[in-house]
PDB file of C-alpha atoms in Angstrom:
ATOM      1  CA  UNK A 572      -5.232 -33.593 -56.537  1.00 44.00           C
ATOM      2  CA  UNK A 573      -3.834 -30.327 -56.694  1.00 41.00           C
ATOM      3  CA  UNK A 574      -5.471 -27.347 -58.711  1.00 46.00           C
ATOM      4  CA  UNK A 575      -3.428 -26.801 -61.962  1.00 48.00           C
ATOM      5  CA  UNK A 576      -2.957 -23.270 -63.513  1.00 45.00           C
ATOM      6  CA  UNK A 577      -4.220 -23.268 -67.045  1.00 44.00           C
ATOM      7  CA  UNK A 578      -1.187 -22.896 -69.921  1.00 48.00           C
ATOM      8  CA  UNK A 579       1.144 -23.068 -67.024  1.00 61.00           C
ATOM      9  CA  UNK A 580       4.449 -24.439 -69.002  1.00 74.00           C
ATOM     10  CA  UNK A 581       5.139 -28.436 -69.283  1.00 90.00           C
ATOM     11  CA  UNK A 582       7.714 -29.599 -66.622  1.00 94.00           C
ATOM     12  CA  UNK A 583       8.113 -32.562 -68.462  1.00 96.00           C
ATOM     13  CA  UNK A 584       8.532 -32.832 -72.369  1.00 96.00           C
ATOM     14  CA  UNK A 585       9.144 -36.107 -74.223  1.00 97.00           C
ATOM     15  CA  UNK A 586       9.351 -35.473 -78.203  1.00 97.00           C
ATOM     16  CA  UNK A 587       9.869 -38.083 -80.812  1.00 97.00           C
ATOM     17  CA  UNK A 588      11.364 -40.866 -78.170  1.00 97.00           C
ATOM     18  CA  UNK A 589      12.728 -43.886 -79.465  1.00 97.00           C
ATOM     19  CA  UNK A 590      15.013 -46.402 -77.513  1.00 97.00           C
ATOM     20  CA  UNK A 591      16.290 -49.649 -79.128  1.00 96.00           C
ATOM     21  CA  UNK A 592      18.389 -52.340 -77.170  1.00 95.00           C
ATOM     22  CA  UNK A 593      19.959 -53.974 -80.043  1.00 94.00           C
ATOM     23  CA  UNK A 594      17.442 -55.111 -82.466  1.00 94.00           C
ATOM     24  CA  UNK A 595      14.455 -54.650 -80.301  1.00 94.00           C
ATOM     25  CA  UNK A 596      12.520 -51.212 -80.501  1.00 96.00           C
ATOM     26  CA  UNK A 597      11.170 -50.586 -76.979  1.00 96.00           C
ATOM     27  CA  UNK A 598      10.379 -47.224 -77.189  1.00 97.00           C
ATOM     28  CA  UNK A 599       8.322 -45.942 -80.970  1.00 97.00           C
ATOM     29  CA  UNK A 600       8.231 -42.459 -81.169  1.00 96.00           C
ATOM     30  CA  UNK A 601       6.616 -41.278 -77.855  1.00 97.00           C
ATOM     31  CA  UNK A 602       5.691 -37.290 -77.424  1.00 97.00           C
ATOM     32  CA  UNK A 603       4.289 -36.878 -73.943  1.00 97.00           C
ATOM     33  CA  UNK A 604       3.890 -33.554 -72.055  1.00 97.00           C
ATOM     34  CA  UNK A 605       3.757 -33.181 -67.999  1.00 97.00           C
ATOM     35  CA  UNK A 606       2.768 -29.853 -66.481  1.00 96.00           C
ATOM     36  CA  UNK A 607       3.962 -28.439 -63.936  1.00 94.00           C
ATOM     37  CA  UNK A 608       2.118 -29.874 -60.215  1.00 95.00           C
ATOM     38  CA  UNK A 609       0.472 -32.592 -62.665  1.00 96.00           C
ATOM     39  CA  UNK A 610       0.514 -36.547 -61.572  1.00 97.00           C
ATOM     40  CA  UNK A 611       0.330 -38.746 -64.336  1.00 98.00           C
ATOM     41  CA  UNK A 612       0.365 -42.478 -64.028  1.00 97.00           C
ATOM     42  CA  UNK A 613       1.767 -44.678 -66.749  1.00 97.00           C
ATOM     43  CA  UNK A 614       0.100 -47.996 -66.976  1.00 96.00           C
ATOM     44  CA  UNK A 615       0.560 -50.959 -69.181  1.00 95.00           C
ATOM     45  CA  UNK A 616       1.323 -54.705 -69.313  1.00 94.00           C
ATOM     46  CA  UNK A 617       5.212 -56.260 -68.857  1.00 90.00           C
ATOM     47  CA  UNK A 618       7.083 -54.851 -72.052  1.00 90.00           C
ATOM     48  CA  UNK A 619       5.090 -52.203 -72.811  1.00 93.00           C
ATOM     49  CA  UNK A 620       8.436 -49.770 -72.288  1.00 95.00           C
ATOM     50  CA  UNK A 621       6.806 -47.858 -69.278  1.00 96.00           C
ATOM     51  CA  UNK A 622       9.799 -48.161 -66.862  1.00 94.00           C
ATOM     52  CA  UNK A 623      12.351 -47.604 -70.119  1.00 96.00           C
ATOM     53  CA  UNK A 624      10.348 -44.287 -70.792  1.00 97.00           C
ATOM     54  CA  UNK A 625      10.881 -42.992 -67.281  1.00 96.00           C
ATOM     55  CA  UNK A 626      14.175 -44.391 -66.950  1.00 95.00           C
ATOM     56  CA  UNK A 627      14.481 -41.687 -70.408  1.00 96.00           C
ATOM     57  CA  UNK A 628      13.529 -39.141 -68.355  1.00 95.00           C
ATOM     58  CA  UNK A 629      15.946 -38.643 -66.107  1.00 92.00           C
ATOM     59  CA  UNK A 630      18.610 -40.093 -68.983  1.00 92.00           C
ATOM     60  CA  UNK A 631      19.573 -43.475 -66.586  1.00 93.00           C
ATOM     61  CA  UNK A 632      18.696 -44.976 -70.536  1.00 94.00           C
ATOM     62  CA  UNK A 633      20.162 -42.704 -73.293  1.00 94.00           C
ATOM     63  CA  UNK A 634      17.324 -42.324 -76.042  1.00 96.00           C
ATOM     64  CA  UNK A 635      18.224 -43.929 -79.132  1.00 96.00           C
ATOM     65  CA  UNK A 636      16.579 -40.964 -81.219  1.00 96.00           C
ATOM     66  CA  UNK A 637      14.531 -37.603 -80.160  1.00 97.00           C
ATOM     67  CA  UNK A 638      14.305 -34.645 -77.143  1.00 97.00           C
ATOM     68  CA  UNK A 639      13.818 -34.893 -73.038  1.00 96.00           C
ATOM     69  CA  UNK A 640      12.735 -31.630 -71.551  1.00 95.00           C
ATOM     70  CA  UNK A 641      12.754 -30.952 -68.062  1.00 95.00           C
ATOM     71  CA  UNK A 642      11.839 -27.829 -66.694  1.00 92.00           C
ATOM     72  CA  UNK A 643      12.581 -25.588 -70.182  1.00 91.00           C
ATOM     73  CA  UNK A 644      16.137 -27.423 -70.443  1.00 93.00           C
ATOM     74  CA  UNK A 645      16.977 -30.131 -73.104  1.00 95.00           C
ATOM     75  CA  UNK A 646      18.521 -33.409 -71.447  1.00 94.00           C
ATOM     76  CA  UNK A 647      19.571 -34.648 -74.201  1.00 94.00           C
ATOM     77  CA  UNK A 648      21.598 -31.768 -75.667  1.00 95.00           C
ATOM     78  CA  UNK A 649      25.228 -33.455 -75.665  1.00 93.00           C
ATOM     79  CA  UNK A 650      26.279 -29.954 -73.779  1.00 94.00           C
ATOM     80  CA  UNK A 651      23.567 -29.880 -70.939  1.00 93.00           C
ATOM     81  CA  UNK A 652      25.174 -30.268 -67.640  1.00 93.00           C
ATOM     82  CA  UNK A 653      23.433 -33.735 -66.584  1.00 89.00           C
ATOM     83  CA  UNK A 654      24.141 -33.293 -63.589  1.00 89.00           C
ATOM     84  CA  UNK A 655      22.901 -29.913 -62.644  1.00 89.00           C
ATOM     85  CA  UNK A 656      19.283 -31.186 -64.176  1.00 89.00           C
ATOM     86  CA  UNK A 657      19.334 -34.541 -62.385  1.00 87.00           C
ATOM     87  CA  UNK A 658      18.927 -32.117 -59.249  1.00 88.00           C
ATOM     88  CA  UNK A 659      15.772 -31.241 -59.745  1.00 91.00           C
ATOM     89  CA  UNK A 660      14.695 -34.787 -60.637  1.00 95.00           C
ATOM     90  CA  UNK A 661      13.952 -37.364 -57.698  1.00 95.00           C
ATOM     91  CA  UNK A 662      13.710 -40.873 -59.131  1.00 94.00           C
ATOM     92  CA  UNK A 663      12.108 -43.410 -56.436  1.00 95.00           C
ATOM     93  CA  UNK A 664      13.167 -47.113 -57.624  1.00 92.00           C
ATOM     94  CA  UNK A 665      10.985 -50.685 -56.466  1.00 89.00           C
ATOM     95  CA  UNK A 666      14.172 -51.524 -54.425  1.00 89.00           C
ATOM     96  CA  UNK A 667      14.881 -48.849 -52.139  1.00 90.00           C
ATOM     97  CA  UNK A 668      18.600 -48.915 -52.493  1.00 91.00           C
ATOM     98  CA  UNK A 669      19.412 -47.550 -48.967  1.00 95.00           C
ATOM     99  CA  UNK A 670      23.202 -48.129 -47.427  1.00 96.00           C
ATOM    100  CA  UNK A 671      22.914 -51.095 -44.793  1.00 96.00           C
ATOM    101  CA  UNK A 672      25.463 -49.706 -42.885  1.00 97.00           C
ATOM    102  CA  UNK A 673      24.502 -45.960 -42.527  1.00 97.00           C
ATOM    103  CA  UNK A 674      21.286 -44.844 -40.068  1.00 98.00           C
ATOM    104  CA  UNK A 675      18.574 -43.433 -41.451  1.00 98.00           C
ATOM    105  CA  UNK A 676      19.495 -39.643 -41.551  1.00 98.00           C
ATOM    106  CA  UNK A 677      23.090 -41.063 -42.448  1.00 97.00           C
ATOM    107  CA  UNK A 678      20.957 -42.337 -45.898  1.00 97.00           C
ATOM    108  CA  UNK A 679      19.297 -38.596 -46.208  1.00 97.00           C
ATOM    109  CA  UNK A 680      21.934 -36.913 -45.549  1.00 97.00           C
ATOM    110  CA  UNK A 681      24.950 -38.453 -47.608  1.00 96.00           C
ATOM    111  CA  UNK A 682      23.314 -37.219 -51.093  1.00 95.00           C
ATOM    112  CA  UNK A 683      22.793 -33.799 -49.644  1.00 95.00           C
ATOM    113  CA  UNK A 684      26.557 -33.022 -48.427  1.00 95.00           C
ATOM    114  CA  UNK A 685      28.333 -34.844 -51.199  1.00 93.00           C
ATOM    115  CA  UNK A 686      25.937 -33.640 -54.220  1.00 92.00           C
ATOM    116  CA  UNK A 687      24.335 -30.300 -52.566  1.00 93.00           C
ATOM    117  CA  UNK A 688      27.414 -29.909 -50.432  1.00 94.00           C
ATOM    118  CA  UNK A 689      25.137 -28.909 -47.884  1.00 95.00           C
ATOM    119  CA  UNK A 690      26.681 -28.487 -43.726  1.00 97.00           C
ATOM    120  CA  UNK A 691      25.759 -30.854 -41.916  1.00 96.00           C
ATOM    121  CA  UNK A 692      23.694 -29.481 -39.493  1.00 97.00           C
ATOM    122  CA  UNK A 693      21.720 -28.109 -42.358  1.00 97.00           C
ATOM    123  CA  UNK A 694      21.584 -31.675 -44.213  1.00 97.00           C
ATOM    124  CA  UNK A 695      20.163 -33.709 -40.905  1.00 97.00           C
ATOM    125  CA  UNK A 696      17.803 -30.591 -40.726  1.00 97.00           C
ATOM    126  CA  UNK A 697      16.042 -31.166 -44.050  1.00 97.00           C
ATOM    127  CA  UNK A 698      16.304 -34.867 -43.509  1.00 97.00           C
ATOM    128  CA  UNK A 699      14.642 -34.508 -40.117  1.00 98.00           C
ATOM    129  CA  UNK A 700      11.813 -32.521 -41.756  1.00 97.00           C
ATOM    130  CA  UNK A 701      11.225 -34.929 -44.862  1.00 97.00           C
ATOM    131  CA  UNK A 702      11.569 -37.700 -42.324  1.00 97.00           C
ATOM    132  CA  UNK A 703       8.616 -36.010 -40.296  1.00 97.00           C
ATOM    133  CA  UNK A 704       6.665 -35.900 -43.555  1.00 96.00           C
ATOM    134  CA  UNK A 705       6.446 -39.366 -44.496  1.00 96.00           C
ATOM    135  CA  UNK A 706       5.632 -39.919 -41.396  1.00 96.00           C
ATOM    136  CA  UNK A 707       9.044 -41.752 -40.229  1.00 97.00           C
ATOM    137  CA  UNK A 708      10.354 -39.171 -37.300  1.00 97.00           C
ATOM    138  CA  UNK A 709      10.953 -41.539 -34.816  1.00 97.00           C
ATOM    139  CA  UNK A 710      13.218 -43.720 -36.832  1.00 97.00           C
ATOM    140  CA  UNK A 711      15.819 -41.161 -37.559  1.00 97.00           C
ATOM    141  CA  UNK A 712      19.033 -43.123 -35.528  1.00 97.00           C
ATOM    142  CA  UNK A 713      17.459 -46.681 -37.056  1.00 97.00           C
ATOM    143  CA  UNK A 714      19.478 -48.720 -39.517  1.00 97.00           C
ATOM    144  CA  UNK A 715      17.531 -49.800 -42.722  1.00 96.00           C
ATOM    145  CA  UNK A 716      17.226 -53.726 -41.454  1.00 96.00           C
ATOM    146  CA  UNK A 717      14.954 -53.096 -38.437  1.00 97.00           C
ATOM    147  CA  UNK A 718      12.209 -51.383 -41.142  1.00 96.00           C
ATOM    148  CA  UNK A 719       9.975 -53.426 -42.663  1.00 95.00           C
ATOM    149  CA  UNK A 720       9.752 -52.853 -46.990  1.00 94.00           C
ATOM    150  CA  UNK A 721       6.990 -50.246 -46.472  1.00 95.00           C
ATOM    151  CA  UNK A 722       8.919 -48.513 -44.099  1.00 96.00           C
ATOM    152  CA  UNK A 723      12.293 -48.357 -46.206  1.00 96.00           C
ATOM    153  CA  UNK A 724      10.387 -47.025 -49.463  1.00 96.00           C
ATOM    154  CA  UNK A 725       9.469 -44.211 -47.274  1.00 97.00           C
ATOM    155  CA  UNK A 726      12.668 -43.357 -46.033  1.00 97.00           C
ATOM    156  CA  UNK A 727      13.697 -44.022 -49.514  1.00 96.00           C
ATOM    157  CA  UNK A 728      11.079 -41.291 -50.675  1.00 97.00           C
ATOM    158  CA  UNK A 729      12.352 -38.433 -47.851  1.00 97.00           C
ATOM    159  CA  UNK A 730      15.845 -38.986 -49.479  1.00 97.00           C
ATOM    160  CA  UNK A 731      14.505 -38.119 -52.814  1.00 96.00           C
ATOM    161  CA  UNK A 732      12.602 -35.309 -51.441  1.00 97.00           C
ATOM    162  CA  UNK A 733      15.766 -34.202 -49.376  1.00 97.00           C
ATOM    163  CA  UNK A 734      17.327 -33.187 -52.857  1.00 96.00           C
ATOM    164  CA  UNK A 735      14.491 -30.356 -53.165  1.00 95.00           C
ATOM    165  CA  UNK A 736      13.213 -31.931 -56.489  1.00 96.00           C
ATOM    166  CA  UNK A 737      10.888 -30.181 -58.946  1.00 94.00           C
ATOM    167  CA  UNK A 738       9.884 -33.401 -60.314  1.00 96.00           C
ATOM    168  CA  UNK A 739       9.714 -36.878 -58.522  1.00 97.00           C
ATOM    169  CA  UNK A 740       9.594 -39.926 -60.874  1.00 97.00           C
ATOM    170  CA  UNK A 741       8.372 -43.446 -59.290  1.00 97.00           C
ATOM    171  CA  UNK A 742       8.955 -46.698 -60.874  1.00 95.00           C
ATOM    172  CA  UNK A 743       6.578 -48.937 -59.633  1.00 94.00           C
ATOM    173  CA  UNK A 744       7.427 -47.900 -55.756  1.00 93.00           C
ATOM    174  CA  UNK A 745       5.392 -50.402 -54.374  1.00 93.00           C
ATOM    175  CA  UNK A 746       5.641 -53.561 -56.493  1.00 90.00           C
ATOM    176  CA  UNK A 747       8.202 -55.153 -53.949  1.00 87.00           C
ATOM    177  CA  UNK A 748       6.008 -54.363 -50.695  1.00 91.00           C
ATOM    178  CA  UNK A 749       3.420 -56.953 -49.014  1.00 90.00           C
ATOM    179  CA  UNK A 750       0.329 -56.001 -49.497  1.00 88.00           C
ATOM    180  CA  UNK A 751      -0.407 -54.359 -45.818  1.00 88.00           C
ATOM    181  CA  UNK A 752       2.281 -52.434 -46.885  1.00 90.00           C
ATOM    182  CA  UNK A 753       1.657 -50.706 -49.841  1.00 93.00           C
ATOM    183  CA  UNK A 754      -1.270 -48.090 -48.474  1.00 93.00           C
ATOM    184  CA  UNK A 755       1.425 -46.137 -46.219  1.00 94.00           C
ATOM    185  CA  UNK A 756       3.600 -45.435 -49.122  1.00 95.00           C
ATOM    186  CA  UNK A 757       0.662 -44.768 -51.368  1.00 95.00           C
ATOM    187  CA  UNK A 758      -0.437 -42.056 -48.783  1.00 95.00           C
ATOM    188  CA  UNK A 759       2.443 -40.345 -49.056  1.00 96.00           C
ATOM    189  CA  UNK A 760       2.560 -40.117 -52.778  1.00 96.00           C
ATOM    190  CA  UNK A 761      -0.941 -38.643 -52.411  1.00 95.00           C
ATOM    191  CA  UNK A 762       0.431 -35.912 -49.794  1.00 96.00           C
ATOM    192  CA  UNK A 763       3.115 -34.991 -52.301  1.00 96.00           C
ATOM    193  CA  UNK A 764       0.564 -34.908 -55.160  1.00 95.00           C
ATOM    194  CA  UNK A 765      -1.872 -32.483 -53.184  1.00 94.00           C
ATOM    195  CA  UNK A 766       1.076 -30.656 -52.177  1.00 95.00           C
ATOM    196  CA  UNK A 767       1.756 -29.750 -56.090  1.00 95.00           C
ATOM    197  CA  UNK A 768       4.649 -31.930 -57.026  1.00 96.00           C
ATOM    198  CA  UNK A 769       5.190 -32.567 -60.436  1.00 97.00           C
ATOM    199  CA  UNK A 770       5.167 -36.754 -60.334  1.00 97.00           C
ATOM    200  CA  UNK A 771       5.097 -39.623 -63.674  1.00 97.00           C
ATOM    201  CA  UNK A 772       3.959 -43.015 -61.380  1.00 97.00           C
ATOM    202  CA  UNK A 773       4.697 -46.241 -63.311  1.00 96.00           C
ATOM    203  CA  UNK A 774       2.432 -48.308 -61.309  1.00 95.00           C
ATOM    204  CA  UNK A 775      -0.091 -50.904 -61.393  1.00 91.00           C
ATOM    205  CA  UNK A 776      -2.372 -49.672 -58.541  1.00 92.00           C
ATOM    206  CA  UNK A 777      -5.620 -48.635 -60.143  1.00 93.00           C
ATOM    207  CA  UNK A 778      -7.102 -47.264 -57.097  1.00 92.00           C
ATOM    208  CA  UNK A 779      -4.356 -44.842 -56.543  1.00 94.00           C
ATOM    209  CA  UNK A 780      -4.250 -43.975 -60.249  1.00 95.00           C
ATOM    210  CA  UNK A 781      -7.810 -43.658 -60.631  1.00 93.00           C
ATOM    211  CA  UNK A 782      -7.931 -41.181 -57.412  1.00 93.00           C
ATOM    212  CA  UNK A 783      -4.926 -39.017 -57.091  1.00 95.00           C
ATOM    213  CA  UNK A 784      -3.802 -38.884 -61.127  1.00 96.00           C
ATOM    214  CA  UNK A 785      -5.141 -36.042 -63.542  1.00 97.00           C
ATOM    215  CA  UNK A 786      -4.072 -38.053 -66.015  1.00 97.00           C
ATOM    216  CA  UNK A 787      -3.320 -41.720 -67.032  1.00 97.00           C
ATOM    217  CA  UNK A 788      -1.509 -42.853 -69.881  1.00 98.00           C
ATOM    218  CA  UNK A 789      -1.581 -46.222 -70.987  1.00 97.00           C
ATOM    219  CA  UNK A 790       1.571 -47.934 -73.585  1.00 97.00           C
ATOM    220  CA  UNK A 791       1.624 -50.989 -75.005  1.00 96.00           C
ATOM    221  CA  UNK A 792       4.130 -52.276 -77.950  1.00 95.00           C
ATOM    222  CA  UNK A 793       6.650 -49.277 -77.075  1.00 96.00           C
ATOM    223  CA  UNK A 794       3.816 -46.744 -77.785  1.00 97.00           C
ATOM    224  CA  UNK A 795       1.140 -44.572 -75.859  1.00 97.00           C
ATOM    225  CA  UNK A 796      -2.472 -46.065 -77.478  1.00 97.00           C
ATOM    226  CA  UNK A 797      -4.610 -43.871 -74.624  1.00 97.00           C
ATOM    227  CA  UNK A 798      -3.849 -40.407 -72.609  1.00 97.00           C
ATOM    228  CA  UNK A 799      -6.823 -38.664 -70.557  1.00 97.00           C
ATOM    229  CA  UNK A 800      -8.203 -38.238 -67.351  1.00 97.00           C
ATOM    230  CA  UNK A 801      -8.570 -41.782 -65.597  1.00 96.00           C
ATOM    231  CA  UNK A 802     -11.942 -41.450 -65.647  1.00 96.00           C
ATOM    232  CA  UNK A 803     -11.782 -41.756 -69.723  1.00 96.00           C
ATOM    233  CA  UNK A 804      -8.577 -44.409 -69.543  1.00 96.00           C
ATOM    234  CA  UNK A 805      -9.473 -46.634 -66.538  1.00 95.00           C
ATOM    235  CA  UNK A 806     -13.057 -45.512 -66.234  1.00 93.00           C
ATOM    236  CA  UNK A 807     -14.361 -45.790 -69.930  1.00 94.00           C
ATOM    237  CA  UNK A 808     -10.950 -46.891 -72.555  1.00 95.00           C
ATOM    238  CA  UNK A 809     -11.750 -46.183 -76.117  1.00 95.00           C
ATOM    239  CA  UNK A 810      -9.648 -48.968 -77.030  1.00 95.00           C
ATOM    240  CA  UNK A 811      -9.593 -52.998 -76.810  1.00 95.00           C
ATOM    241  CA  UNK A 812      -6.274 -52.852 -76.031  1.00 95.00           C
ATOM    242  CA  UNK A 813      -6.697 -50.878 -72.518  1.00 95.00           C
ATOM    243  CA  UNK A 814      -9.412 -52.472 -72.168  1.00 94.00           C
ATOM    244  CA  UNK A 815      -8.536 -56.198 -72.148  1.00 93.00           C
ATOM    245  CA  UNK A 816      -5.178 -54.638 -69.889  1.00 94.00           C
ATOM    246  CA  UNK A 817      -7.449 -53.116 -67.189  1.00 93.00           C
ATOM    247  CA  UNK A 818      -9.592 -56.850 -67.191  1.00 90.00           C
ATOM    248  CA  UNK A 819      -6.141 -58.714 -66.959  1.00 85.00           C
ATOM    249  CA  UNK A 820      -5.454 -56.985 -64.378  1.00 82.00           C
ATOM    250  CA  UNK A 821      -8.578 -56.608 -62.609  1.00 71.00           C
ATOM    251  CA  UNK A 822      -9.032 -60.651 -63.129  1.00 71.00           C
ATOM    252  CA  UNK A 823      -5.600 -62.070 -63.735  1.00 65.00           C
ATOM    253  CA  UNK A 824      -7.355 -65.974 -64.113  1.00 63.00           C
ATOM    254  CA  UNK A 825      -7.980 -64.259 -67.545  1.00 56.00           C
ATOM    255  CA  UNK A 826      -4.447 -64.121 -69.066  1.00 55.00           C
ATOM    256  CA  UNK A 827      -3.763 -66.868 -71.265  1.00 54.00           C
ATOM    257  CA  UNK A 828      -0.476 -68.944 -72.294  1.00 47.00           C
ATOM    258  CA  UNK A 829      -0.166 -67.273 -75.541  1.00 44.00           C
ATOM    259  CA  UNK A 830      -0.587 -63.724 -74.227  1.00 48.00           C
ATOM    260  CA  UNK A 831       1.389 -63.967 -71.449  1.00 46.00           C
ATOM    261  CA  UNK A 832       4.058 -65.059 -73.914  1.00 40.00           C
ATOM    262  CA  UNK A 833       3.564 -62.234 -76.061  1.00 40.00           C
ATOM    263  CA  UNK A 834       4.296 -59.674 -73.513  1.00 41.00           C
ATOM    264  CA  UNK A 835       7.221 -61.347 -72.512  1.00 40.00           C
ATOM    265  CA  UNK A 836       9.079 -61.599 -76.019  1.00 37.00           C
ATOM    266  CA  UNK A 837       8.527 -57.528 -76.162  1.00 39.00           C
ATOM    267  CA  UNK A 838      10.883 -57.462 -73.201  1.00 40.00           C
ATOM    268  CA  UNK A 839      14.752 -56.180 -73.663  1.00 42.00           C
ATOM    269  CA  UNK A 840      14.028 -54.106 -70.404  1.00 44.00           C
ATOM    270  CA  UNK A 841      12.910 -55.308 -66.606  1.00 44.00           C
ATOM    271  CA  UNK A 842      10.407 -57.649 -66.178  1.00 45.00           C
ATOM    272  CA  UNK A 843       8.195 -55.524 -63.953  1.00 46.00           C
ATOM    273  CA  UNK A 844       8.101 -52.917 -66.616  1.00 63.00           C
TER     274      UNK A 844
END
C-alpha cells in the first residue's frame, strides 16, 4: 500500500445515494468518501448493490436521489460535462470487452485517438508502455483470441490505464478467470495500488483485500453496515452480518436454501454483484 497524506482531499465522494429499479431500492442512502491514492475494496453477498454503487460512480447507473464527486466536480450536476469527468475515471469490467478483430495495441489505442484524439505514434507509445507494465510487451501485434482470460483482463487493464485515469474502478475483475489465472491480474492491481492510484475493487478475493486495501467496506441490503481497515472488517467485524458473509464465503457448504434465496430476491442488478 501506498503512504497516504493526511487531510489530503477525497477523490471520491458518494453523498446521500439512492438507486431504485422500479420498485426495488438497491441502493439506501450511501455516503462514502475515497481519498486520493486510497484502495478500498467493497465486499458483500449477491444483491448487496456493490456493483450498482460503482456502476454510480462513474454514472453508467443514474442515481435515483443524491451527489457523485469525483475529483472536486459533481457528476451528477445535470450541467457537468460527463464526458470530460469520465476521463479521469478507468472502469475495468469482469468481461474484458476487447474488439476481436483489432490487435492488441489496435484495442489501446482506439480509445486514445478517438476520445483523447491523441497521434498515433503517440497513442501506440503509451499503449506500448502500459502494455510493458502489466507485464504483456510481447503481445502487442496479438489478437485477443490467442490470450487466455487472465491475459485479456490485463490488456483490458493497460487500456484503462492508457486513458491516464486519476481513479480506476474494478468490478469484480477477476470473477470470470480460472483460478491459475487470477494471481497475475491481482499483481497488477497491487502495482497500481503501490504506485498511488486512487482504486474502489468490488471483489470477493479476501487475500487481496485483506493485503493491498486501506480500507474495506462491506454492504448488504443496499447499505454500508461496516467501513475500516481490513484488519477491523475482515480481521475482527463488529457485526453478525459481516461476519456470517466472511464464513459463507470462507466455507460456502455453510449457505443454506433459505439464505441463498434471500440474497437473490434483493437482486434488480447483476447476479455477481
Amino acid at each position: 500500500m501506498s503512504e497516504k497524506s493526511p487531510g489530503a482531499r477525497p477523490e471520491i465522494q458518494v453523498k446521500g445515494l439512492h438507486k431504485s429499479f422500479g420498485d426495488n431500492e438497491v441502493l439506501k442512502g450511501i455516503d462514502l468518501e475515497i481519498g486520493q491514492g486510497e484502495v478500498v475494496c467493497v465486499i458483500g453477498p449477491s444483491g448487496s448493490g456493490k456493483s450498482t454503487l460503482l456502476r454510480c460512480v462513474n454514472l453508467l447507473e443514474d442515481p435515483t436521489k443524491g451527489q457523485v464527486f469525483v475529483g472536486g466536480t459533481e457528476l451528477t450536476d445535470p450541467d457537468v460535462d460527463i464526458d470530460a469527468v469520465r476521463r479521469r475515471i478507468g472502469m475495468v469490467f469482469q468481461q474484458f470487452n476487447l474488439f476481436p478483430h483489432l490487435t492488441v495495441t489496435e484495442n489501446l489505442t482506439l480509445p486514445q485517438r478517438r476520445v483523447l484524439r491523441r497521434g498515433k505514434a503517440q497513442a501506440a507509445g503509451v499503449a506500448a508502455e502500459n502494455l510493458r507494465r502489466v507485464g504483456l510487451a510481447e503481445k502487442a501485434d496479438a489478437y485477443p483470441s490467442s490470450l487466455s482470460g487472465g491475459q485479456q483482463q490485463r490488456v483490458a487493464i493497460a487500456r484503462a490505464l492508457s486513458m491516464g485515469p486519476e481513479v480506476m474502478l474494478f468490478d469484480e475483475p477477476t470473477s470470470a478467470l480460472d483460478p491459475e489465472l487470477v494471481g497475475d491480474v491481482l499483481a497488477v492491481m497491487r502495482m497500481l495500488a503501490n504506485e498511488g492510484m486512487t482504486m474502489m475493487v468490488v471483489t470477493h478475493e479476501m487475500t487481496f483485500a485483506r493485503e493491498v486495501a486501506d480500507r474495506v467496506v462491506f454492504m448488504d441490503g443496499g447499505v454500508i453496515v461496516e467501513d475500516g481497515t481490513p484488519e477491523q472488517v475482515i480481521g475482527n467485524p463488529r457485526h453478525e452480518r459481516t461476519r456470517h458473509f466472511l464464513s459463507r464465503l470462507l466455507d460456502p457448504a455453510m449457505a443454506d436454501v433459505e439464505e441463498e434465496t434471500s440474497d437473490q430476491v434483493g437482486g434488480g442488478e447483476p447476479k455477481s454483484d
